[in-house]
Amino acid sequence: MGLIIACGALVMSYSYAVGGQKFVFGSIKEILARANEEKSGDQLASIAARSELERVAAKCVLAELTLGQLRAEPAVPYEEDEVTRLIEDNLDEALFQRLRRWTVSDFREFLLSQETSEAQIAELRDGLTGEMASAVCKLMSNMDL
C-alpha cells in the first residue's frame, strides 16, 4: 500500500490500493470529500465515499499529503472565492514556510502530542488554511477531537 501521485498534462491524480482494490482520486477536493465520515448531505451531493474501503483509501492519501500540497490546490480556487482570497492574502508566509513540508499526519501528531502546548498550537494559526484544518480533522477520531 502506498500513495501514487500521477502527473499528466495539467492533470494530477492520487491513488491508493487497499483491500485488493485501487482507488484513484482526481483532486485534493475529491480526497477531502471521500475522506469525510458518512453524512447524508455528502451522499445527496454525490461526493461521499462509495464504500468504507474508499474512505480508508482517501484517508491514507490525505495523511501523506503535505500542507504545501493542500495550499497549492485549494478546494475552491482563489479566483472564485472571496474567503479563499482573504485567507490566502493574510497567510503568514514565513510561518507557512516552516510548516509546508509537514504531512497531514505530521500535523495530526503535533496537535495530539502530550508535549505540544496550547500556545504552540495557537502560534501556527496564521500559517494555516481551511483545507489544512479540515484535512487534519478528517484523520482524527471523535475521541481525538
Short mmCIF file of C-alpha atoms in Angstrom, two decimals:
data_model
loop_
_atom_site.label_atom_id
_atom_site.label_comp_id
_atom_site.label_asym_id
_atom_site.label_seq_id
_atom_site.Cartn_x
_atom_site.Cartn_y
_atom_site.Cartn_z
CA MET A 1 0.00 0.00 0.00
CA GLY A 2 1.27 3.45 -0.81
CA LEU A 3 0.41 6.78 -2.28
CA ILE A 4 0.90 7.13 -6.00
CA ILE A 5 0.76 10.59 -7.49
CA ALA A 6 0.48 10.65 -11.26
CA CYS A 7 1.03 13.87 -13.13
CA GLY A 8 -0.08 14.22 -16.71
CA ALA A 9 -0.73 17.24 -18.91
CA LEU A 10 -2.22 19.58 -16.30
CA VAL A 11 -3.94 16.63 -14.61
CA MET A 12 -2.86 15.26 -11.27
CA SER A 13 -4.38 12.19 -9.69
CA TYR A 14 -3.77 10.41 -6.45
CA SER A 15 -4.26 6.70 -5.89
CA TYR A 16 -4.07 4.19 -3.09
CA ALA A 17 -4.53 0.43 -3.01
CA VAL A 18 -6.26 -1.17 -0.04
CA GLY A 19 -8.13 -4.44 0.38
CA GLY A 20 -7.08 -5.60 -3.07
CA GLN A 21 -8.66 -2.55 -4.73
CA LYS A 22 -7.03 0.53 -6.20
CA PHE A 23 -8.79 3.83 -5.66
CA VAL A 24 -7.98 6.87 -7.80
CA PHE A 25 -8.81 10.42 -6.77
CA GLY A 26 -8.70 13.22 -9.31
CA SER A 27 -8.13 16.13 -6.93
CA ILE A 28 -7.46 17.10 -3.35
CA LYS A 29 -11.05 18.36 -3.21
CA GLU A 30 -12.24 14.83 -4.04
CA ILE A 31 -9.89 13.32 -1.44
CA LEU A 32 -11.25 15.68 1.24
CA ALA A 33 -14.83 14.75 0.33
CA ARG A 34 -14.24 10.99 0.21
CA ALA A 35 -12.24 11.01 3.49
CA ASN A 36 -15.21 12.50 5.32
CA GLU A 37 -17.17 10.33 7.71
CA GLU A 38 -20.51 9.27 6.27
CA LYS A 39 -23.04 12.11 6.07
CA SER A 40 -26.39 12.16 4.31
CA GLY A 41 -25.66 15.58 2.78
CA ASP A 42 -22.47 14.26 1.17
CA GLN A 43 -24.40 11.31 -0.20
CA LEU A 44 -27.09 13.59 -1.63
CA ALA A 45 -24.38 15.72 -3.25
CA SER A 46 -22.73 12.55 -4.65
CA ILE A 47 -19.38 13.40 -3.08
CA ALA A 48 -19.34 10.76 -0.31
CA ALA A 49 -17.07 7.73 -0.37
CA ARG A 50 -18.83 4.91 -2.17
CA SER A 51 -17.56 2.34 0.35
CA GLU A 52 -15.68 2.11 3.62
CA LEU A 53 -12.63 0.89 1.68
CA GLU A 54 -12.72 4.02 -0.48
CA ARG A 55 -12.99 6.16 2.68
CA VAL A 56 -9.95 4.38 4.13
CA ALA A 57 -8.01 4.88 0.88
CA ALA A 58 -8.90 8.59 0.84
CA LYS A 59 -7.74 8.98 4.45
CA CYS A 60 -4.48 7.20 3.65
CA VAL A 61 -3.82 9.53 0.72
CA LEU A 62 -4.81 12.53 2.81
CA ALA A 63 -2.42 11.52 5.60
CA GLU A 64 0.51 11.59 3.18
CA LEU A 65 -0.28 14.94 1.53
CA THR A 66 1.84 17.89 2.64
CA LEU A 67 0.41 21.14 3.90
CA GLY A 68 2.11 22.70 0.87
CA GLN A 69 0.10 20.49 -1.47
CA LEU A 70 -3.12 21.47 0.31
CA ARG A 71 -2.29 25.15 -0.12
CA ALA A 72 -1.39 24.69 -3.77
CA GLU A 73 -4.74 23.07 -4.56
CA PRO A 74 -7.45 24.81 -2.52
CA ALA A 75 -10.93 23.29 -2.52
CA VAL A 76 -12.29 26.49 -4.00
CA PRO A 77 -9.91 28.36 -6.34
CA TYR A 78 -8.55 31.75 -5.28
CA GLU A 79 -10.13 33.47 -8.28
CA GLU A 80 -13.60 32.15 -7.44
CA ASP A 81 -13.93 32.65 -3.70
CA GLU A 82 -13.68 35.72 -1.50
CA VAL A 83 -12.98 33.69 1.66
CA THR A 84 -10.15 31.76 -0.03
CA ARG A 85 -8.65 35.08 -1.17
CA LEU A 86 -8.96 36.59 2.31
CA ILE A 87 -7.21 33.62 3.95
CA GLU A 88 -4.51 33.39 1.28
CA ASP A 89 -3.82 37.13 1.26
CA ASN A 90 -3.42 37.19 5.06
CA LEU A 91 -1.44 33.97 5.48
CA ASP A 92 1.81 34.38 7.42
CA GLU A 93 4.20 33.30 4.67
CA ALA A 94 7.24 32.83 6.94
CA LEU A 95 5.23 30.63 9.28
CA PHE A 96 3.75 28.65 6.40
CA GLN A 97 7.24 28.00 5.02
CA ARG A 98 8.11 26.31 8.34
CA LEU A 99 5.03 24.06 8.01
CA ARG A 100 4.77 23.38 4.26
CA ARG A 101 6.67 20.08 4.31
CA TRP A 102 4.62 18.63 7.16
CA THR A 103 2.26 15.90 6.07
CA VAL A 104 -1.29 16.00 7.35
CA SER A 105 -0.29 13.03 9.51
CA ASP A 106 2.67 15.02 10.95
CA PHE A 107 0.28 17.87 11.72
CA ARG A 108 -2.13 15.49 13.47
CA GLU A 109 0.68 14.03 15.59
CA PHE A 110 1.85 17.52 16.56
CA LEU A 111 -1.66 18.53 17.64
CA LEU A 112 -2.22 15.36 19.68
CA SER A 113 1.22 15.19 21.28
CA GLN A 114 1.38 15.47 25.07
CA GLU A 115 4.42 17.72 24.58
CA THR A 116 2.52 20.27 22.47
CA SER A 117 1.11 23.22 24.39
CA GLU A 118 -1.96 25.28 23.57
CA ALA A 119 0.36 28.23 22.95
CA GLN A 120 2.33 26.23 20.37
CA ILE A 121 -0.89 25.29 18.59
CA ALA A 122 -2.17 28.89 18.63
CA GLU A 123 1.18 30.05 17.22
CA LEU A 124 0.51 28.10 13.99
CA ARG A 125 -2.91 29.57 13.28
CA ASP A 126 -1.79 32.32 10.91
CA GLY A 127 0.19 29.88 8.77
CA LEU A 128 -2.72 27.54 8.03
CA THR A 129 -5.61 27.43 5.57
CA GLY A 130 -9.08 25.98 5.96
CA GLU A 131 -8.11 22.94 3.87
CA MET A 132 -5.29 22.16 6.31
CA ALA A 133 -7.58 22.37 9.33
CA SER A 134 -10.25 20.32 7.58
CA ALA A 135 -7.76 17.68 6.46
CA VAL A 136 -6.33 17.10 9.92
CA CYS A 137 -9.82 16.81 11.43
CA LYS A 138 -10.70 14.09 8.90
CA LEU A 139 -7.81 11.99 10.26
CA MET A 140 -8.97 12.33 13.86
CA SER A 141 -11.43 10.20 15.72
CA ASN A 142 -14.20 11.71 17.82
CA MET A 143 -12.06 10.97 20.88
CA ASP A 144 -9.10 12.87 19.35
CA LEU A 145 -11.29 15.87 18.62
#
